[in-house]
Amino acid sequence: PVESRALASAIGRVLSSTVLNRFFTQASLESTINDATVDFRLNRAAICQSAEARLLCAMAHSPESLGVLSKIGGLEAIGLIAHEGEIKAVEAVRKACDMNPKLVVDVEAHLSIMDALIGSEDKLSLSTDTDTNLRDVVVKCLGIVTTLSVNSDTRDSILNAEQSHDCMRIASSIVSAGAELKLGTKSASEASEETSDVTATKL
């Protein structure tokens, strides 16, 4: 624990600053060009895959380090990485949420999580293949949004967010699909039991 805090304090500020500056520079570039036909996703993905971003997310998986990082811009940087649907960053925000949900809202990481949830779900709906990583992002993001929604200190931040309607739509869709799947599984199980009973009777 002591080593984790020392490491986070020593290089966490530099890593956080580096990642934040890269995202701010990218945002400035996008606003300057302001061309809807230009796809900047590769640029943002490159920031997320950088050594600094990876190390920052790895450090955040230690509760001791995460506590330090949240005070020096680390959680804000991680939130921007999570915005791009990076699973390690989403998991780090989840840990911060478990520690103190208000930390997440204070740096507006909840908005990044909501955007990641919406974006990942949209990609899933357009894909014909099952993308396990995307599904994991959706599930983990939805868990964070749910936790923040039921916390009295953070509930209003979720409900008043522009993305709240789409998040509620996605949550409702997942719950409905889960209920249908559960009912379908139950029916199959009952049918299997009935078949087994008939077979046993014949024997």
mmCIF file of the C-alpha atoms, coordinates in Angstrom:
data_MODEL
# 
_entry.id   MODEL 
# 
loop_
_atom_site.group_PDB 
_atom_site.id 
_atom_site.type_symbol 
_atom_site.label_atom_id 
_atom_site.label_alt_id 
_atom_site.label_comp_id 
_atom_site.label_asym_id 
_atom_site.label_entity_id 
_atom_site.label_seq_id 
_atom_site.pdbx_PDB_ins_code 
_atom_site.Cartn_x 
_atom_site.Cartn_y 
_atom_site.Cartn_z 
_atom_site.occupancy 
_atom_site.B_iso_or_equiv 
_atom_site.pdbx_formal_charge 
_atom_site.auth_seq_id 
_atom_site.auth_comp_id 
_atom_site.auth_asym_id 
_atom_site.auth_atom_id 
_atom_site.pdbx_PDB_model_num 
ATOM 1   C CA . PRO A 1 1   ? 0.000   0.000   0.000   1.00 0.00 ? 1   PRO A CA 1 
ATOM 2   C CA . VAL A 1 2   ? 2.755   2.454   0.908   1.00 0.00 ? 2   VAL A CA 1 
ATOM 3   C CA . GLU A 1 3   ? 4.637   1.662   -2.290  1.00 0.00 ? 3   GLU A CA 1 
ATOM 4   C CA . SER A 1 4   ? 1.445   2.065   -4.357  1.00 0.00 ? 4   SER A CA 1 
ATOM 5   C CA . ARG A 1 5   ? 0.758   5.499   -2.912  1.00 0.00 ? 5   ARG A CA 1 
ATOM 6   C CA . ALA A 1 6   ? 4.360   6.562   -3.383  1.00 0.00 ? 6   ALA A CA 1 
ATOM 7   C CA . LEU A 1 7   ? 4.355   5.435   -7.020  1.00 0.00 ? 7   LEU A CA 1 
ATOM 8   C CA . ALA A 1 8   ? 1.039   7.124   -7.722  1.00 0.00 ? 8   ALA A CA 1 
ATOM 9   C CA . SER A 1 9   ? 2.254   10.340  -6.131  1.00 0.00 ? 9   SER A CA 1 
ATOM 10  C CA . ALA A 1 10  ? 5.608   10.271  -7.916  1.00 0.00 ? 10  ALA A CA 1 
ATOM 11  C CA . ILE A 1 11  ? 4.515   9.615   -11.493 1.00 0.00 ? 11  ILE A CA 1 
ATOM 12  C CA . GLY A 1 12  ? 0.724   9.746   -11.352 1.00 0.00 ? 12  GLY A CA 1 
ATOM 13  C CA . ARG A 1 13  ? 0.623   13.511  -11.770 1.00 0.00 ? 13  ARG A CA 1 
ATOM 14  C CA . VAL A 1 14  ? 2.896   13.363  -14.820 1.00 0.00 ? 14  VAL A CA 1 
ATOM 15  C CA . LEU A 1 15  ? 0.889   10.556  -16.427 1.00 0.00 ? 15  LEU A CA 1 
ATOM 16  C CA . SER A 1 16  ? -2.423  12.296  -15.735 1.00 0.00 ? 16  SER A CA 1 
ATOM 17  C CA . SER A 1 17  ? -1.167  15.598  -17.104 1.00 0.00 ? 17  SER A CA 1 
ATOM 18  C CA . THR A 1 18  ? 0.215   13.941  -20.234 1.00 0.00 ? 18  THR A CA 1 
ATOM 19  C CA . VAL A 1 19  ? -3.018  12.094  -21.014 1.00 0.00 ? 19  VAL A CA 1 
ATOM 20  C CA . LEU A 1 20  ? -5.203  15.139  -20.272 1.00 0.00 ? 20  LEU A CA 1 
ATOM 21  C CA . ASN A 1 21  ? -3.068  17.386  -22.486 1.00 0.00 ? 21  ASN A CA 1 
ATOM 22  C CA . ARG A 1 22  ? -3.326  14.915  -25.353 1.00 0.00 ? 22  ARG A CA 1 
ATOM 23  C CA . PHE A 1 23  ? -7.097  14.771  -25.078 1.00 0.00 ? 23  PHE A CA 1 
ATOM 24  C CA . PHE A 1 24  ? -7.365  18.563  -24.838 1.00 0.00 ? 24  PHE A CA 1 
ATOM 25  C CA . THR A 1 25  ? -5.119  18.963  -27.901 1.00 0.00 ? 25  THR A CA 1 
ATOM 26  C CA . GLN A 1 26  ? -7.255  16.454  -29.795 1.00 0.00 ? 26  GLN A CA 1 
ATOM 27  C CA . ALA A 1 27  ? -10.448 18.252  -28.780 1.00 0.00 ? 27  ALA A CA 1 
ATOM 28  C CA . SER A 1 28  ? -8.966  21.548  -29.952 1.00 0.00 ? 28  SER A CA 1 
ATOM 29  C CA . LEU A 1 29  ? -8.015  19.974  -33.268 1.00 0.00 ? 29  LEU A CA 1 
ATOM 30  C CA . GLU A 1 30  ? -11.515 18.568  -33.776 1.00 0.00 ? 30  GLU A CA 1 
ATOM 31  C CA . SER A 1 31  ? -13.167 21.905  -32.987 1.00 0.00 ? 31  SER A CA 1 
ATOM 32  C CA . THR A 1 32  ? -10.794 23.710  -35.364 1.00 0.00 ? 32  THR A CA 1 
ATOM 33  C CA . ILE A 1 33  ? -11.384 21.376  -38.292 1.00 0.00 ? 33  ILE A CA 1 
ATOM 34  C CA . ASN A 1 34  ? -15.104 21.023  -37.487 1.00 0.00 ? 34  ASN A CA 1 
ATOM 35  C CA . ASP A 1 35  ? -15.741 18.631  -40.364 1.00 0.00 ? 35  ASP A CA 1 
ATOM 36  C CA . ALA A 1 36  ? -18.298 15.876  -39.806 1.00 0.00 ? 36  ALA A CA 1 
ATOM 37  C CA . THR A 1 37  ? -16.765 13.802  -42.600 1.00 0.00 ? 37  THR A CA 1 
ATOM 38  C CA . VAL A 1 38  ? -13.438 13.461  -40.763 1.00 0.00 ? 38  VAL A CA 1 
ATOM 39  C CA . ASP A 1 39  ? -13.217 10.429  -38.461 1.00 0.00 ? 39  ASP A CA 1 
ATOM 40  C CA . PHE A 1 40  ? -11.110 11.211  -35.390 1.00 0.00 ? 40  PHE A CA 1 
ATOM 41  C CA . ARG A 1 41  ? -11.690 7.890   -33.638 1.00 0.00 ? 41  ARG A CA 1 
ATOM 42  C CA . LEU A 1 42  ? -8.254  6.550   -34.550 1.00 0.00 ? 42  LEU A CA 1 
ATOM 43  C CA . ASN A 1 43  ? -6.629  9.615   -33.012 1.00 0.00 ? 43  ASN A CA 1 
ATOM 44  C CA . ARG A 1 44  ? -8.493  9.169   -29.750 1.00 0.00 ? 44  ARG A CA 1 
ATOM 45  C CA . ALA A 1 45  ? -7.858  5.419   -29.765 1.00 0.00 ? 45  ALA A CA 1 
ATOM 46  C CA . ALA A 1 46  ? -4.141  6.114   -30.120 1.00 0.00 ? 46  ALA A CA 1 
ATOM 47  C CA . ILE A 1 47  ? -4.245  8.253   -26.974 1.00 0.00 ? 47  ILE A CA 1 
ATOM 48  C CA . CYS A 1 48  ? -6.041  5.463   -25.097 1.00 0.00 ? 48  CYS A CA 1 
ATOM 49  C CA . GLN A 1 49  ? -3.509  2.881   -26.250 1.00 0.00 ? 49  GLN A CA 1 
ATOM 50  C CA . SER A 1 50  ? -0.493  5.001   -25.335 1.00 0.00 ? 50  SER A CA 1 
ATOM 51  C CA . ALA A 1 51  ? 1.920   3.737   -22.691 1.00 0.00 ? 51  ALA A CA 1 
ATOM 52  C CA . GLU A 1 52  ? 0.941   6.594   -20.379 1.00 0.00 ? 52  GLU A CA 1 
ATOM 53  C CA . ALA A 1 53  ? -2.764  5.798   -20.581 1.00 0.00 ? 53  ALA A CA 1 
ATOM 54  C CA . ARG A 1 54  ? -2.201  2.091   -20.052 1.00 0.00 ? 54  ARG A CA 1 
ATOM 55  C CA . LEU A 1 55  ? 0.030   2.658   -17.038 1.00 0.00 ? 55  LEU A CA 1 
ATOM 56  C CA . LEU A 1 56  ? -2.420  5.139   -15.540 1.00 0.00 ? 56  LEU A CA 1 
ATOM 57  C CA . CYS A 1 57  ? -5.282  2.635   -15.797 1.00 0.00 ? 57  CYS A CA 1 
ATOM 58  C CA . ALA A 1 58  ? -3.102  -0.132  -14.366 1.00 0.00 ? 58  ALA A CA 1 
ATOM 59  C CA . MET A 1 59  ? -2.158  2.039   -11.391 1.00 0.00 ? 59  MET A CA 1 
ATOM 60  C CA . ALA A 1 60  ? -5.804  2.895   -10.763 1.00 0.00 ? 60  ALA A CA 1 
ATOM 61  C CA . HIS A 1 61  ? -6.631  -0.754  -10.061 1.00 0.00 ? 61  HIS A CA 1 
ATOM 62  C CA . SER A 1 62  ? -4.923  -0.397  -6.702  1.00 0.00 ? 62  SER A CA 1 
ATOM 63  C CA . PRO A 1 63  ? -7.293  1.260   -4.185  1.00 0.00 ? 63  PRO A CA 1 
ATOM 64  C CA . GLU A 1 64  ? -4.367  3.058   -2.553  1.00 0.00 ? 64  GLU A CA 1 
ATOM 65  C CA . SER A 1 65  ? -3.120  4.448   -5.860  1.00 0.00 ? 65  SER A CA 1 
ATOM 66  C CA . LEU A 1 66  ? -6.633  5.343   -7.001  1.00 0.00 ? 66  LEU A CA 1 
ATOM 67  C CA . GLY A 1 67  ? -7.147  7.432   -3.891  1.00 0.00 ? 67  GLY A CA 1 
ATOM 68  C CA . VAL A 1 68  ? -4.028  9.434   -4.722  1.00 0.00 ? 68  VAL A CA 1 
ATOM 69  C CA . LEU A 1 69  ? -4.801  9.692   -8.443  1.00 0.00 ? 69  LEU A CA 1 
ATOM 70  C CA . SER A 1 70  ? -8.266  11.082  -7.760  1.00 0.00 ? 70  SER A CA 1 
ATOM 71  C CA . LYS A 1 71  ? -6.631  14.107  -6.125  1.00 0.00 ? 71  LYS A CA 1 
ATOM 72  C CA . ILE A 1 72  ? -4.186  14.918  -8.916  1.00 0.00 ? 72  ILE A CA 1 
ATOM 73  C CA . GLY A 1 73  ? -6.266  14.702  -12.098 1.00 0.00 ? 73  GLY A CA 1 
ATOM 74  C CA . GLY A 1 74  ? -5.887  10.970  -12.573 1.00 0.00 ? 74  GLY A CA 1 
ATOM 75  C CA . LEU A 1 75  ? -9.565  10.115  -12.364 1.00 0.00 ? 75  LEU A CA 1 
ATOM 76  C CA . GLU A 1 76  ? -10.435 12.885  -14.806 1.00 0.00 ? 76  GLU A CA 1 
ATOM 77  C CA . ALA A 1 77  ? -7.919  11.466  -17.301 1.00 0.00 ? 77  ALA A CA 1 
ATOM 78  C CA . ILE A 1 78  ? -9.217  7.944   -16.755 1.00 0.00 ? 78  ILE A CA 1 
ATOM 79  C CA . GLY A 1 79  ? -12.749 9.189   -17.340 1.00 0.00 ? 79  GLY A CA 1 
ATOM 80  C CA . LEU A 1 80  ? -11.731 10.508  -20.772 1.00 0.00 ? 80  LEU A CA 1 
ATOM 81  C CA . ILE A 1 81  ? -10.164 7.156   -21.603 1.00 0.00 ? 81  ILE A CA 1 
ATOM 82  C CA . ALA A 1 82  ? -13.327 5.389   -20.447 1.00 0.00 ? 82  ALA A CA 1 
ATOM 83  C CA . HIS A 1 83  ? -15.317 7.673   -22.745 1.00 0.00 ? 83  HIS A CA 1 
ATOM 84  C CA . GLU A 1 84  ? -13.736 5.829   -25.673 1.00 0.00 ? 84  GLU A CA 1 
ATOM 85  C CA . GLY A 1 85  ? -14.981 2.478   -24.339 1.00 0.00 ? 85  GLY A CA 1 
ATOM 86  C CA . GLU A 1 86  ? -11.668 1.246   -22.927 1.00 0.00 ? 86  GLU A CA 1 
ATOM 87  C CA . ILE A 1 87  ? -12.583 -1.568  -20.541 1.00 0.00 ? 87  ILE A CA 1 
ATOM 88  C CA . LYS A 1 88  ? -9.643  -1.040  -18.153 1.00 0.00 ? 88  LYS A CA 1 
ATOM 89  C CA . ALA A 1 89  ? -10.581 2.592   -17.694 1.00 0.00 ? 89  ALA A CA 1 
ATOM 90  C CA . VAL A 1 90  ? -14.238 1.696   -17.163 1.00 0.00 ? 90  VAL A CA 1 
ATOM 91  C CA . GLU A 1 91  ? -13.195 -0.808  -14.493 1.00 0.00 ? 91  GLU A CA 1 
ATOM 92  C CA . ALA A 1 92  ? -11.091 1.889   -12.803 1.00 0.00 ? 92  ALA A CA 1 
ATOM 93  C CA . VAL A 1 93  ? -14.100 4.224   -12.700 1.00 0.00 ? 93  VAL A CA 1 
ATOM 94  C CA . ARG A 1 94  ? -16.079 1.343   -11.205 1.00 0.00 ? 94  ARG A CA 1 
ATOM 95  C CA . LYS A 1 95  ? -13.513 1.053   -8.417  1.00 0.00 ? 95  LYS A CA 1 
ATOM 96  C CA . ALA A 1 96  ? -13.677 4.793   -7.800  1.00 0.00 ? 96  ALA A CA 1 
ATOM 97  C CA . CYS A 1 97  ? -17.461 4.538   -7.692  1.00 0.00 ? 97  CYS A CA 1 
ATOM 98  C CA . ASP A 1 98  ? -17.214 1.809   -5.069  1.00 0.00 ? 98  ASP A CA 1 
ATOM 99  C CA . MET A 1 99  ? -14.834 3.961   -3.017  1.00 0.00 ? 99  MET A CA 1 
ATOM 100 C CA . ASN A 1 100 ? -16.814 7.176   -3.237  1.00 0.00 ? 100 ASN A CA 1 
ATOM 101 C CA . PRO A 1 101 ? -19.453 7.786   -5.935  1.00 0.00 ? 101 PRO A CA 1 
ATOM 102 C CA . LYS A 1 102 ? -19.131 11.541  -5.554  1.00 0.00 ? 102 LYS A CA 1 
ATOM 103 C CA . LEU A 1 103 ? -15.526 11.370  -6.769  1.00 0.00 ? 103 LEU A CA 1 
ATOM 104 C CA . VAL A 1 104 ? -16.803 10.164  -10.132 1.00 0.00 ? 104 VAL A CA 1 
ATOM 105 C CA . VAL A 1 105 ? -19.378 12.921  -10.470 1.00 0.00 ? 105 VAL A CA 1 
ATOM 106 C CA . ASP A 1 106 ? -17.014 15.661  -9.304  1.00 0.00 ? 106 ASP A CA 1 
ATOM 107 C CA . VAL A 1 107 ? -14.739 15.090  -12.324 1.00 0.00 ? 107 VAL A CA 1 
ATOM 108 C CA . GLU A 1 108 ? -17.734 14.437  -14.629 1.00 0.00 ? 108 GLU A CA 1 
ATOM 109 C CA . ALA A 1 109 ? -16.560 10.905  -15.292 1.00 0.00 ? 109 ALA A CA 1 
ATOM 110 C CA . HIS A 1 110 ? -20.216 9.848   -15.058 1.00 0.00 ? 110 HIS A CA 1 
ATOM 111 C CA . LEU A 1 111 ? -20.852 11.653  -18.348 1.00 0.00 ? 111 LEU A CA 1 
ATOM 112 C CA . SER A 1 112 ? -18.011 9.725   -19.979 1.00 0.00 ? 112 SER A CA 1 
ATOM 113 C CA . ILE A 1 113 ? -19.462 6.464   -18.692 1.00 0.00 ? 113 ILE A CA 1 
ATOM 114 C CA . MET A 1 114 ? -22.918 7.331   -19.981 1.00 0.00 ? 114 MET A CA 1 
ATOM 115 C CA . ASP A 1 115 ? -21.486 8.205   -23.398 1.00 0.00 ? 115 ASP A CA 1 
ATOM 116 C CA . ALA A 1 116 ? -19.488 4.970   -23.440 1.00 0.00 ? 116 ALA A CA 1 
ATOM 117 C CA . LEU A 1 117 ? -22.635 3.017   -22.581 1.00 0.00 ? 117 LEU A CA 1 
ATOM 118 C CA . ILE A 1 118 ? -24.623 4.619   -25.383 1.00 0.00 ? 118 ILE A CA 1 
ATOM 119 C CA . GLY A 1 119 ? -21.815 4.346   -27.920 1.00 0.00 ? 119 GLY A CA 1 
ATOM 120 C CA . SER A 1 120 ? -21.038 0.715   -27.152 1.00 0.00 ? 120 SER A CA 1 
ATOM 121 C CA . GLU A 1 121 ? -24.692 -0.285  -27.255 1.00 0.00 ? 121 GLU A CA 1 
ATOM 122 C CA . ASP A 1 122 ? -25.121 1.471   -30.603 1.00 0.00 ? 122 ASP A CA 1 
ATOM 123 C CA . LYS A 1 123 ? -22.131 -0.456  -31.997 1.00 0.00 ? 123 LYS A CA 1 
ATOM 124 C CA . LEU A 1 124 ? -23.587 -3.718  -30.714 1.00 0.00 ? 124 LEU A CA 1 
ATOM 125 C CA . SER A 1 125 ? -26.934 -3.012  -32.338 1.00 0.00 ? 125 SER A CA 1 
ATOM 126 C CA . LEU A 1 126 ? -25.223 -2.473  -35.705 1.00 0.00 ? 126 LEU A CA 1 
ATOM 127 C CA . SER A 1 127 ? -22.948 -5.511  -35.441 1.00 0.00 ? 127 SER A CA 1 
ATOM 128 C CA . THR A 1 128 ? -23.879 -8.949  -36.674 1.00 0.00 ? 128 THR A CA 1 
ATOM 129 C CA . ASP A 1 129 ? -21.156 -10.578 -34.575 1.00 0.00 ? 129 ASP A CA 1 
ATOM 130 C CA . THR A 1 130 ? -21.098 -10.997 -30.805 1.00 0.00 ? 130 THR A CA 1 
ATOM 131 C CA . ASP A 1 131 ? -18.415 -8.659  -29.456 1.00 0.00 ? 131 ASP A CA 1 
ATOM 132 C CA . THR A 1 132 ? -17.590 -9.800  -25.931 1.00 0.00 ? 132 THR A CA 1 
ATOM 133 C CA . ASN A 1 133 ? -15.563 -6.680  -25.157 1.00 0.00 ? 133 ASN A CA 1 
ATOM 134 C CA . LEU A 1 134 ? -18.396 -4.364  -26.178 1.00 0.00 ? 134 LEU A CA 1 
ATOM 135 C CA . ARG A 1 135 ? -20.855 -6.360  -24.092 1.00 0.00 ? 135 ARG A CA 1 
ATOM 136 C CA . ASP A 1 136 ? -18.533 -6.127  -21.098 1.00 0.00 ? 136 ASP A CA 1 
ATOM 137 C CA . VAL A 1 137 ? -18.298 -2.355  -21.538 1.00 0.00 ? 137 VAL A CA 1 
ATOM 138 C CA . VAL A 1 138 ? -22.092 -2.047  -21.704 1.00 0.00 ? 138 VAL A CA 1 
ATOM 139 C CA . VAL A 1 139 ? -22.615 -4.194  -18.594 1.00 0.00 ? 139 VAL A CA 1 
ATOM 140 C CA . LYS A 1 140 ? -19.952 -2.419  -16.537 1.00 0.00 ? 140 LYS A CA 1 
ATOM 141 C CA . CYS A 1 141 ? -21.054 1.056   -17.616 1.00 0.00 ? 141 CYS A CA 1 
ATOM 142 C CA . LEU A 1 142 ? -24.664 0.238   -16.829 1.00 0.00 ? 142 LEU A CA 1 
ATOM 143 C CA . GLY A 1 143 ? -23.594 -0.977  -13.391 1.00 0.00 ? 143 GLY A CA 1 
ATOM 144 C CA . ILE A 1 144 ? -21.840 2.331   -12.704 1.00 0.00 ? 144 ILE A CA 1 
ATOM 145 C CA . VAL A 1 145 ? -24.800 4.383   -13.901 1.00 0.00 ? 145 VAL A CA 1 
ATOM 146 C CA . THR A 1 146 ? -27.138 2.303   -11.749 1.00 0.00 ? 146 THR A CA 1 
ATOM 147 C CA . THR A 1 147 ? -24.958 2.752   -8.659  1.00 0.00 ? 147 THR A CA 1 
ATOM 148 C CA . LEU A 1 148 ? -24.802 6.512   -9.170  1.00 0.00 ? 148 LEU A CA 1 
ATOM 149 C CA . SER A 1 149 ? -28.554 6.630   -9.798  1.00 0.00 ? 149 SER A CA 1 
ATOM 150 C CA . VAL A 1 150 ? -29.438 5.128   -6.428  1.00 0.00 ? 150 VAL A CA 1 
ATOM 151 C CA . ASN A 1 151 ? -26.945 7.180   -4.421  1.00 0.00 ? 151 ASN A CA 1 
ATOM 152 C CA . SER A 1 152 ? -28.537 10.261  -2.887  1.00 0.00 ? 152 SER A CA 1 
ATOM 153 C CA . ASP A 1 153 ? -25.415 12.368  -3.471  1.00 0.00 ? 153 ASP A CA 1 
ATOM 154 C CA . THR A 1 154 ? -25.098 11.547  -7.170  1.00 0.00 ? 154 THR A CA 1 
ATOM 155 C CA . ARG A 1 155 ? -28.634 10.696  -8.316  1.00 0.00 ? 155 ARG A CA 1 
ATOM 156 C CA . ASP A 1 156 ? -29.465 14.179  -9.615  1.00 0.00 ? 156 ASP A CA 1 
ATOM 157 C CA . SER A 1 157 ? -26.284 14.319  -11.687 1.00 0.00 ? 157 SER A CA 1 
ATOM 158 C CA . ILE A 1 158 ? -27.406 11.201  -13.546 1.00 0.00 ? 158 ILE A CA 1 
ATOM 159 C CA . LEU A 1 159 ? -31.046 12.183  -13.925 1.00 0.00 ? 159 LEU A CA 1 
ATOM 160 C CA . ASN A 1 160 ? -30.219 15.704  -15.117 1.00 0.00 ? 160 ASN A CA 1 
ATOM 161 C CA . ALA A 1 161 ? -27.612 14.590  -17.639 1.00 0.00 ? 161 ALA A CA 1 
ATOM 162 C CA . GLU A 1 162 ? -28.422 14.953  -21.317 1.00 0.00 ? 162 GLU A CA 1 
ATOM 163 C CA . GLN A 1 163 ? -27.662 11.257  -21.818 1.00 0.00 ? 163 GLN A CA 1 
ATOM 164 C CA . SER A 1 164 ? -30.074 10.033  -19.133 1.00 0.00 ? 164 SER A CA 1 
ATOM 165 C CA . HIS A 1 165 ? -32.954 9.283   -21.523 1.00 0.00 ? 165 HIS A CA 1 
ATOM 166 C CA . ASP A 1 166 ? -30.828 7.089   -23.785 1.00 0.00 ? 166 ASP A CA 1 
ATOM 167 C CA . CYS A 1 167 ? -29.300 5.310   -20.793 1.00 0.00 ? 167 CYS A CA 1 
ATOM 168 C CA . MET A 1 168 ? -32.760 4.562   -19.424 1.00 0.00 ? 168 MET A CA 1 
ATOM 169 C CA . ARG A 1 169 ? -33.807 3.258   -22.820 1.00 0.00 ? 169 ARG A CA 1 
ATOM 170 C CA . ILE A 1 170 ? -30.817 0.921   -22.954 1.00 0.00 ? 170 ILE A CA 1 
ATOM 171 C CA . ALA A 1 171 ? -31.379 -0.273  -19.382 1.00 0.00 ? 171 ALA A CA 1 
ATOM 172 C CA . SER A 1 172 ? -35.029 -0.991  -20.126 1.00 0.00 ? 172 SER A CA 1 
ATOM 173 C CA . SER A 1 173 ? -34.107 -2.882  -23.283 1.00 0.00 ? 173 SER A CA 1 
ATOM 174 C CA . ILE A 1 174 ? -31.536 -5.018  -21.455 1.00 0.00 ? 174 ILE A CA 1 
ATOM 175 C CA . VAL A 1 175 ? -33.937 -5.804  -18.619 1.00 0.00 ? 175 VAL A CA 1 
ATOM 176 C CA . SER A 1 176 ? -36.638 -6.802  -21.098 1.00 0.00 ? 176 SER A CA 1 
ATOM 177 C CA . ALA A 1 177 ? -34.244 -8.984  -23.078 1.00 0.00 ? 177 ALA A CA 1 
ATOM 178 C CA . GLY A 1 178 ? -33.009 -10.581 -19.852 1.00 0.00 ? 178 GLY A CA 1 
ATOM 179 C CA . ALA A 1 179 ? -36.535 -11.321 -18.734 1.00 0.00 ? 179 ALA A CA 1 
ATOM 180 C CA . GLU A 1 180 ? -37.372 -12.943 -22.069 1.00 0.00 ? 180 GLU A CA 1 
ATOM 181 C CA . LEU A 1 181 ? -34.193 -15.000 -21.958 1.00 0.00 ? 181 LEU A CA 1 
ATOM 182 C CA . LYS A 1 182 ? -34.913 -16.101 -18.401 1.00 0.00 ? 182 LYS A CA 1 
ATOM 183 C CA . LEU A 1 183 ? -38.428 -17.136 -19.333 1.00 0.00 ? 183 LEU A CA 1 
ATOM 184 C CA . GLY A 1 184 ? -37.115 -18.990 -22.368 1.00 0.00 ? 184 GLY A CA 1 
ATOM 185 C CA . THR A 1 185 ? -34.486 -20.779 -20.276 1.00 0.00 ? 185 THR A CA 1 
ATOM 186 C CA . LYS A 1 186 ? -37.058 -21.699 -17.693 1.00 0.00 ? 186 LYS A CA 1 
ATOM 187 C CA . SER A 1 187 ? -39.353 -23.180 -20.300 1.00 0.00 ? 187 SER A CA 1 
ATOM 188 C CA . ALA A 1 188 ? -36.502 -25.194 -21.777 1.00 0.00 ? 188 ALA A CA 1 
ATOM 189 C CA . SER A 1 189 ? -35.565 -26.456 -18.319 1.00 0.00 ? 189 SER A CA 1 
ATOM 190 C CA . GLU A 1 190 ? -39.130 -27.465 -17.559 1.00 0.00 ? 190 GLU A CA 1 
ATOM 191 C CA . ALA A 1 191 ? -39.366 -29.224 -20.900 1.00 0.00 ? 191 ALA A CA 1 
ATOM 192 C CA . SER A 1 192 ? -36.137 -31.060 -20.168 1.00 0.00 ? 192 SER A CA 1 
ATOM 193 C CA . GLU A 1 193 ? -37.441 -32.156 -16.760 1.00 0.00 ? 193 GLU A CA 1 
ATOM 194 C CA . GLU A 1 194 ? -40.677 -33.387 -18.316 1.00 0.00 ? 194 GLU A CA 1 
ATOM 195 C CA . THR A 1 195 ? -38.697 -35.387 -20.900 1.00 0.00 ? 195 THR A CA 1 
ATOM 196 C CA . SER A 1 196 ? -36.565 -36.903 -18.148 1.00 0.00 ? 196 SER A CA 1 
ATOM 197 C CA . ASP A 1 197 ? -39.679 -37.875 -16.161 1.00 0.00 ? 197 ASP A CA 1 
ATOM 198 C CA . VAL A 1 198 ? -41.234 -39.587 -19.178 1.00 0.00 ? 198 VAL A CA 1 
ATOM 199 C CA . THR A 1 199 ? -38.010 -41.427 -19.926 1.00 0.00 ? 199 THR A CA 1 
ATOM 200 C CA . ALA A 1 200 ? -37.704 -42.566 -16.304 1.00 0.00 ? 200 ALA A CA 1 
ATOM 201 C CA . THR A 1 201 ? -41.300 -43.813 -16.320 1.00 0.00 ? 201 THR A CA 1 
ATOM 202 C CA . LYS A 1 202 ? -40.698 -45.849 -19.458 1.00 0.00 ? 202 LYS A CA 1 
ATOM 203 C CA . LEU A 1 203 ? -37.600 -47.399 -17.929 1.00 0.00 ? 203 LEU A CA 1 
# 
